[in-house]
PDB file of C-alpha atoms in Angstrom:
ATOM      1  CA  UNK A   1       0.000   0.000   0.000  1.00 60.00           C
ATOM      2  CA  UNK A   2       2.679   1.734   0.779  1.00 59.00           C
ATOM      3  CA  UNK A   3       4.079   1.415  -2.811  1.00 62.00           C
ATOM      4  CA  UNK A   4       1.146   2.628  -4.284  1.00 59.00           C
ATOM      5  CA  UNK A   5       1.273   5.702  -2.491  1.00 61.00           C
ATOM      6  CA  UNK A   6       4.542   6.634  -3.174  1.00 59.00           C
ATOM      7  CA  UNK A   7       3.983   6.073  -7.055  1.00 54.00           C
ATOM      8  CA  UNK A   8       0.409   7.679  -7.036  1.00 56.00           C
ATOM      9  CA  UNK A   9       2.634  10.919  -5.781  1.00 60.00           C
ATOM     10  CA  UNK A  10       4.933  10.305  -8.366  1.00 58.00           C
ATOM     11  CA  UNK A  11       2.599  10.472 -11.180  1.00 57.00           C
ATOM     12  CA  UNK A  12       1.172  13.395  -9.749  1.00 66.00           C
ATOM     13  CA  UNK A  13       4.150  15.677  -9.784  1.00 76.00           C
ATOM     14  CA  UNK A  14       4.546  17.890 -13.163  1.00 78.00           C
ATOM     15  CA  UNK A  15       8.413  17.272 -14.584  1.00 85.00           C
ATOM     16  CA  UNK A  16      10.481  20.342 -14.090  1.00 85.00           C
ATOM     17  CA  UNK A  17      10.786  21.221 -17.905  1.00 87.00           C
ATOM     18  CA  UNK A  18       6.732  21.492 -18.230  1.00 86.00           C
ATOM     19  CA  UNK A  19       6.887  23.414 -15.197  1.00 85.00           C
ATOM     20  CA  UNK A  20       8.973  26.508 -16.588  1.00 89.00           C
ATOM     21  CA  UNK A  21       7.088  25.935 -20.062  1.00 88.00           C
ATOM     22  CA  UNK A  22       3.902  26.428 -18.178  1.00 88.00           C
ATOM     23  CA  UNK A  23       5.410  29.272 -16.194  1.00 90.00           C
ATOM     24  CA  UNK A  24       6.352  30.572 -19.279  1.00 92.00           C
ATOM     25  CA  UNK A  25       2.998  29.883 -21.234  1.00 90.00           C
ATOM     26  CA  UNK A  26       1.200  31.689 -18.149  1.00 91.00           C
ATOM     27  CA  UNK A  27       3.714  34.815 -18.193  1.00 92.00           C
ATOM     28  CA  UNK A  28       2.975  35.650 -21.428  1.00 90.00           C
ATOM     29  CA  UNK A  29      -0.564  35.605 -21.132  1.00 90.00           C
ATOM     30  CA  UNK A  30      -0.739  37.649 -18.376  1.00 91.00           C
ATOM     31  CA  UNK A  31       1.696  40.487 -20.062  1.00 90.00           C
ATOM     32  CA  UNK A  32      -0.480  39.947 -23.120  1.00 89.00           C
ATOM     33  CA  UNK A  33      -3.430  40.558 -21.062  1.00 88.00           C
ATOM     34  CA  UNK A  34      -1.890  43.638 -19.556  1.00 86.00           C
ATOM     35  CA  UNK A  35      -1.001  45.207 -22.352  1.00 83.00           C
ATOM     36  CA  UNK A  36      -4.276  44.810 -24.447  1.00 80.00           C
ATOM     37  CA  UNK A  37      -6.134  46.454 -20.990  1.00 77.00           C
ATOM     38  CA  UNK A  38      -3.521  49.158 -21.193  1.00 73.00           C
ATOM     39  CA  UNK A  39      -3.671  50.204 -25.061  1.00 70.00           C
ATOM     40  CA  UNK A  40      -7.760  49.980 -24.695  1.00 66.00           C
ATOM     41  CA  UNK A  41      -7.366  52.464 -22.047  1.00 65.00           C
ATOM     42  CA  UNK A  42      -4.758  54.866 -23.345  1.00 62.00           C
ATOM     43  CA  UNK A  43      -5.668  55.106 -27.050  1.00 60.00           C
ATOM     44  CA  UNK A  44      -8.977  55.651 -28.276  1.00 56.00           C
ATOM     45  CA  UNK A  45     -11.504  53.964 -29.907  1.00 61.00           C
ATOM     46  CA  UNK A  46     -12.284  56.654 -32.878  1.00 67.00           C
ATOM     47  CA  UNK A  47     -10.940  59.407 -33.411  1.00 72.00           C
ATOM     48  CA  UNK A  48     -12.218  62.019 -35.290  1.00 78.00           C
ATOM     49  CA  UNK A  49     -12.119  65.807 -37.026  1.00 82.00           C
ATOM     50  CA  UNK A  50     -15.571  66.816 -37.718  1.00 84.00           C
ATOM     51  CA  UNK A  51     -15.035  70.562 -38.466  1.00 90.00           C
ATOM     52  CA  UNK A  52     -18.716  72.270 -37.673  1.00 89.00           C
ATOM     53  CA  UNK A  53     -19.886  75.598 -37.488  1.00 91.00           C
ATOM     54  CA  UNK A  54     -23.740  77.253 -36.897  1.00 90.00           C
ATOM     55  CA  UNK A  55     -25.379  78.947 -39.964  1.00 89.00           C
ATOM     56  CA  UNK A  56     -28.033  81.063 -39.411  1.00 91.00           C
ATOM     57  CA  UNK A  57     -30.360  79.907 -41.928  1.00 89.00           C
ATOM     58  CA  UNK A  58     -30.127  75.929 -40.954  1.00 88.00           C
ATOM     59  CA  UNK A  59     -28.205  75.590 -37.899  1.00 86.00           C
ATOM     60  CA  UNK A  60     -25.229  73.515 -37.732  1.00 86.00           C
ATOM     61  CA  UNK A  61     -23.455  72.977 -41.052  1.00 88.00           C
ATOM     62  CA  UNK A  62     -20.122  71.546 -41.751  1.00 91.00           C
ATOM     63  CA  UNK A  63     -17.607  73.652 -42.477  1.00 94.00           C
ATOM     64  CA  UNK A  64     -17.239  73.992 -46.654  1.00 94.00           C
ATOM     65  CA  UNK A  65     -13.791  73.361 -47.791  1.00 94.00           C
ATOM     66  CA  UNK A  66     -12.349  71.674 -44.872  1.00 93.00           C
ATOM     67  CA  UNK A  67     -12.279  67.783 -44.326  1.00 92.00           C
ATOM     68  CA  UNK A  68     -13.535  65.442 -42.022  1.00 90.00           C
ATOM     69  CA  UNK A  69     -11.756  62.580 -40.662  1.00 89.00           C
ATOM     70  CA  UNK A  70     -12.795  59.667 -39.131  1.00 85.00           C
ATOM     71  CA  UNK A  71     -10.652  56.622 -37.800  1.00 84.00           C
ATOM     72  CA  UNK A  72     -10.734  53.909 -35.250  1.00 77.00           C
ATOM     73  CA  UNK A  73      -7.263  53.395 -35.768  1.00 74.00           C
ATOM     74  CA  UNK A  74      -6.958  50.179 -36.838  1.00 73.00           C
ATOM     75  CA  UNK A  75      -9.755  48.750 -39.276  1.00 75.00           C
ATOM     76  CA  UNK A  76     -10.412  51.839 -41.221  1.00 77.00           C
ATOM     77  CA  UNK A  77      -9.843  55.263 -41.664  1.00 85.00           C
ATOM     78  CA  UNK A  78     -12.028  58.320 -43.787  1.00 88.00           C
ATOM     79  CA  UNK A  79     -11.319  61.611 -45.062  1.00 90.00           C
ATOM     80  CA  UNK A  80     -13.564  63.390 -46.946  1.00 91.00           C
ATOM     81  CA  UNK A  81     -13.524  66.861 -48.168  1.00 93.00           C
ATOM     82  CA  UNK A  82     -16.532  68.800 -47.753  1.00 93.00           C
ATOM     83  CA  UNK A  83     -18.634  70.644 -50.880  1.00 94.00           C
ATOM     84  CA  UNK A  84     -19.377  74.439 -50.791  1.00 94.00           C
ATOM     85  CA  UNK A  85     -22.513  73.909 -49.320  1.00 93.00           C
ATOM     86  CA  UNK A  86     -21.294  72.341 -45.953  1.00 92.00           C
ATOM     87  CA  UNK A  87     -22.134  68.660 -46.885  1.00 92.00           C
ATOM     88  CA  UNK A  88     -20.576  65.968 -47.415  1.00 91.00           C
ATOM     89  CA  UNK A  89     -20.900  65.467 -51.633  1.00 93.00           C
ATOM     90  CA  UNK A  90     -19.214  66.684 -54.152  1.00 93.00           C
ATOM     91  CA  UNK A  91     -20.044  69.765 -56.125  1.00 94.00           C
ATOM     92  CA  UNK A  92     -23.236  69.959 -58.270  1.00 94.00           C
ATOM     93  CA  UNK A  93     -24.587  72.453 -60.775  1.00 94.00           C
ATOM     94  CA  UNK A  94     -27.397  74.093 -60.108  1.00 94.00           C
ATOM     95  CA  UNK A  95     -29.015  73.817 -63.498  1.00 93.00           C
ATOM     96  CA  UNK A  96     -29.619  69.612 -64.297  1.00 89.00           C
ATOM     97  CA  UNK A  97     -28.417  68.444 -67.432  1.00 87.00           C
ATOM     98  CA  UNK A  98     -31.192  67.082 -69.913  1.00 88.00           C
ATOM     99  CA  UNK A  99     -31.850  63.807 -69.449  1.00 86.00           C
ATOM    100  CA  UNK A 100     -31.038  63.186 -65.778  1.00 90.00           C
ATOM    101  CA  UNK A 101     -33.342  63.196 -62.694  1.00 93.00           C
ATOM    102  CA  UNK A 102     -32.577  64.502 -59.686  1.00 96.00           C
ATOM    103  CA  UNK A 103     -32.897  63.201 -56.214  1.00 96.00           C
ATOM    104  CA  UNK A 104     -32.061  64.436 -53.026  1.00 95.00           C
ATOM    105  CA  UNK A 105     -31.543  62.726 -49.640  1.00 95.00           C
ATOM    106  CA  UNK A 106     -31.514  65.268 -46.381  1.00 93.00           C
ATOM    107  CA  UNK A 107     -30.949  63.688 -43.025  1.00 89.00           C
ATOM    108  CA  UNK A 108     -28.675  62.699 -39.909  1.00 88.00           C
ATOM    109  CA  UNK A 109     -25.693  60.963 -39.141  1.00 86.00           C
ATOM    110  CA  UNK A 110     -27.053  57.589 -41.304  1.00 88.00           C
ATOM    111  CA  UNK A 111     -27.239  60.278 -44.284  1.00 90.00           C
ATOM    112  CA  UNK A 112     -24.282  61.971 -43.476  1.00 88.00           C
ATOM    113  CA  UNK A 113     -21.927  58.745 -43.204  1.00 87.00           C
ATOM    114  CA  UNK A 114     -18.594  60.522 -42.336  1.00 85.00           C
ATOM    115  CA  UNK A 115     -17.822  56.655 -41.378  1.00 85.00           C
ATOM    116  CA  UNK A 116     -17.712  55.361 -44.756  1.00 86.00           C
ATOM    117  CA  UNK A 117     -15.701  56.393 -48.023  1.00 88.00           C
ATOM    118  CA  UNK A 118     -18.209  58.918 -49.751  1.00 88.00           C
ATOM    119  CA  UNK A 119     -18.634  55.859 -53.139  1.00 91.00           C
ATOM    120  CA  UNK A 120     -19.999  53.935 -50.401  1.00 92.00           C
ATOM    121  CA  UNK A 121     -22.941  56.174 -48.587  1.00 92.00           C
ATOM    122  CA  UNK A 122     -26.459  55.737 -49.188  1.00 91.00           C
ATOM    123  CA  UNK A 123     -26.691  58.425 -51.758  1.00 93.00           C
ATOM    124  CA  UNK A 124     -24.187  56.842 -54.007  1.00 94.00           C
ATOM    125  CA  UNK A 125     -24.811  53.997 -53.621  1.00 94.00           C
ATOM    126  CA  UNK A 126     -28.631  54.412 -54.531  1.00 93.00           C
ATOM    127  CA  UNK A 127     -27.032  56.677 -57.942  1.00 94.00           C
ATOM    128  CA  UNK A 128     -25.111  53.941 -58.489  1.00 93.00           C
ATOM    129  CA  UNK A 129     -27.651  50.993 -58.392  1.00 92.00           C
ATOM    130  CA  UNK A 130     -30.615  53.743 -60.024  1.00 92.00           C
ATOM    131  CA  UNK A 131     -28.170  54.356 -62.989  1.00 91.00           C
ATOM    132  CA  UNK A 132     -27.508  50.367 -63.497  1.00 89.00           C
ATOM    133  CA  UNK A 133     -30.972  49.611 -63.860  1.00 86.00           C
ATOM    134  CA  UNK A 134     -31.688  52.387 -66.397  1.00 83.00           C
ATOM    135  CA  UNK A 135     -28.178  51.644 -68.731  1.00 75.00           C
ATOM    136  CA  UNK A 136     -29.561  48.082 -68.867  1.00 69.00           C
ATOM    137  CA  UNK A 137     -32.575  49.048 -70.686  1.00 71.00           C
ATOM    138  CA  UNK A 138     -33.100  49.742 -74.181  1.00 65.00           C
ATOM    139  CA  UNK A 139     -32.990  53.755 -75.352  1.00 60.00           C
ATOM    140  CA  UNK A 140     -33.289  55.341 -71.605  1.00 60.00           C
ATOM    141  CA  UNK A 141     -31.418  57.941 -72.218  1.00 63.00           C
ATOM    142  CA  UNK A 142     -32.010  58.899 -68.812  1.00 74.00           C
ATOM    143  CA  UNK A 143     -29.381  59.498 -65.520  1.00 89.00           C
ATOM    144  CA  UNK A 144     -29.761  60.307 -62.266  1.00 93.00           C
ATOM    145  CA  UNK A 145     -27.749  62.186 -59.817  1.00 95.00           C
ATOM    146  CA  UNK A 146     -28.500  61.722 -56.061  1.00 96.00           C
ATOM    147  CA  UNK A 147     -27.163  64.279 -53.477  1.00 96.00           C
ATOM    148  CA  UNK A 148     -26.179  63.988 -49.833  1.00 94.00           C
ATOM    149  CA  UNK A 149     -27.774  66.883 -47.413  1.00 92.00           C
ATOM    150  CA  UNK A 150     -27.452  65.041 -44.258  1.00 91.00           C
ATOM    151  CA  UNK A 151     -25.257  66.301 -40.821  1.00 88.00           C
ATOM    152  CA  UNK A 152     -25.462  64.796 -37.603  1.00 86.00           C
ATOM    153  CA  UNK A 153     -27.976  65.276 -35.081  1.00 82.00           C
ATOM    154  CA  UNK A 154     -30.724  66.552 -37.664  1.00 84.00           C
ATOM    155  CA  UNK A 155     -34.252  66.430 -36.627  1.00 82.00           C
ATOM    156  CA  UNK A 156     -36.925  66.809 -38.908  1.00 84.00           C
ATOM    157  CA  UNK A 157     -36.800  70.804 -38.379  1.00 85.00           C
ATOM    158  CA  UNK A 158     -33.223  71.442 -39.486  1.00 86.00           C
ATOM    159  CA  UNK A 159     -33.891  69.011 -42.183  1.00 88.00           C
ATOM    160  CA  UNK A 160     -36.638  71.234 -43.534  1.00 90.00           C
ATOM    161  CA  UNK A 161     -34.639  74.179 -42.882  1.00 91.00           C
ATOM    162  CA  UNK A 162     -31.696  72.732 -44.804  1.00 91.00           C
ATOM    163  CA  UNK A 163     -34.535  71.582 -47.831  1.00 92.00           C
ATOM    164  CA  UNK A 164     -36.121  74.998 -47.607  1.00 93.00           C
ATOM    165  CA  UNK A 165     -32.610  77.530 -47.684  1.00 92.00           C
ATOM    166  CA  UNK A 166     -30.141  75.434 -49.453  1.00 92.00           C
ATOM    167  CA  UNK A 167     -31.347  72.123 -51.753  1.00 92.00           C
ATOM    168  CA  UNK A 168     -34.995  74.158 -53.160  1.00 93.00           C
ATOM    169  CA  UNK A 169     -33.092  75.760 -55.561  1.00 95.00           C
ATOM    170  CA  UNK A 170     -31.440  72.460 -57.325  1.00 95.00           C
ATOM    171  CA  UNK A 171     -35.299  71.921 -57.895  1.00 95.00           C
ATOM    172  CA  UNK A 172     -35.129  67.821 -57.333  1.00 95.00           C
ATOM    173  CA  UNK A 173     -37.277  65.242 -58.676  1.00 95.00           C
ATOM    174  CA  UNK A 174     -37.522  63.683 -55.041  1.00 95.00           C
ATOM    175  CA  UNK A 175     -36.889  64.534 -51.504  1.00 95.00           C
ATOM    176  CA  UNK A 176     -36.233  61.724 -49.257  1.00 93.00           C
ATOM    177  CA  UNK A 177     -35.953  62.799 -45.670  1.00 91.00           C
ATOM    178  CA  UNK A 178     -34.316  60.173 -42.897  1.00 87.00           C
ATOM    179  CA  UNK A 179     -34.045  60.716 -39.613  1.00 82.00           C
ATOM    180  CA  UNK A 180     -33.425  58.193 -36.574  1.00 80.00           C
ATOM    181  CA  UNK A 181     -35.955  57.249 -34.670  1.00 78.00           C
ATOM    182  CA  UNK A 182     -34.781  59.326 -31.474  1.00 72.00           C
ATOM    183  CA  UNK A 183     -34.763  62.365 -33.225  1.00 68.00           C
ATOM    184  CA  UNK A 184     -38.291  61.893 -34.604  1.00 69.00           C
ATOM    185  CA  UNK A 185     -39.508  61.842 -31.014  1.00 73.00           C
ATOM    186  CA  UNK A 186     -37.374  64.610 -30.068  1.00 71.00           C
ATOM    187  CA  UNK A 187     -39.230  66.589 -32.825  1.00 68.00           C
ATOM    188  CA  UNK A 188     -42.832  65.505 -32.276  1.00 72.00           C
ATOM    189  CA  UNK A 189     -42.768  65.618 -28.675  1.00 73.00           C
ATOM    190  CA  UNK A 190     -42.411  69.570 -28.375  1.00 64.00           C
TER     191      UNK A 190
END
């Protein structure tokens, strides 16, 4: 019985060399550990340059001819210049060209996008997809151009504001207005 002890104890005990691998094994971990909590504190998750000024006519506006910026530092990062009007699009005539239809999309952040590369935002990518499905049919002729009025934090108020003082006067085809859902009850409930 004795015996069986003695080599039950045996078996039990963890050979030297898988000891300091273990040790080692463990030690990294815990400095890799460290390290991650330490960077996640220190740098930040976005960072950003949103350059924004008030306009008297619509309220906040970005600022035209500056860029915006927008990283997290790691997976992606966005610069965009933005147009003469304080939006993030690029520069349209006034005056359409024949044969095109115009469409306009005025909203918040989800309009805005200052996330994503401008090609991929909702307005271009609805110009891109409306323009496929005309070029695939027989003599259209016609194009359209949709155009990005959104900024952050617009409620339905600054978005008719920005409609009524700035895009009237490129006399669209369509008005498409989004807003999130918070800022629809912000709106209505006053």
């Amino acid at each position: 019985a004795a015996e069986s002890d003695s080599a039950h104890r045996d078996a039990r005990r963890i050979d030297p060399r898988t000891r300091k691998v273990l040790a080692i094994v463990l030690g990294l971990l815990t400095a890799l550990a460290a390290a991650e909590t330490l960077l996640r504190f220190r740098l930040p998750v976005t960072r950003s340059r949103w350059p924004i000024e008030f306009d008297s006519r619509i309220g906040l506006r970005l600022i035209p001819g500056e860029w915006v910026e927008h990283t997290n530092l790691l997976d992606f990062s966005v610069r965009q210049r933005i147009n003469s009007l304080g939006f993030l699009d690029v520069e349209h005539p006034v005056e359409l060209s024949p044969g095109r239809r115009r469409i306009v999309i005025v909203g918040d952040s989800f309009v805005e996008a200052i996330q994503v590369p401008w090609e991929k935002t909702a307005a271009q990518l609805l110009e891109r997809r409306l323009n496929a499905t005309v070029a695939g049919k027989r003599g259209a002729a016609q194009r359209y151009e949709v155009m990005n009025f959104g900024i952050g934090n617009y409620g339905l108020g600054q978005c008719l504001l920005a409609y009524e003082e700035v895009t009237r006067k490129y006399r669209p085809d369509r008005v498409y207005v989004f807003v999130a859902n918070f800022l629809l009850v912000r709106t209505v409930a006053r």
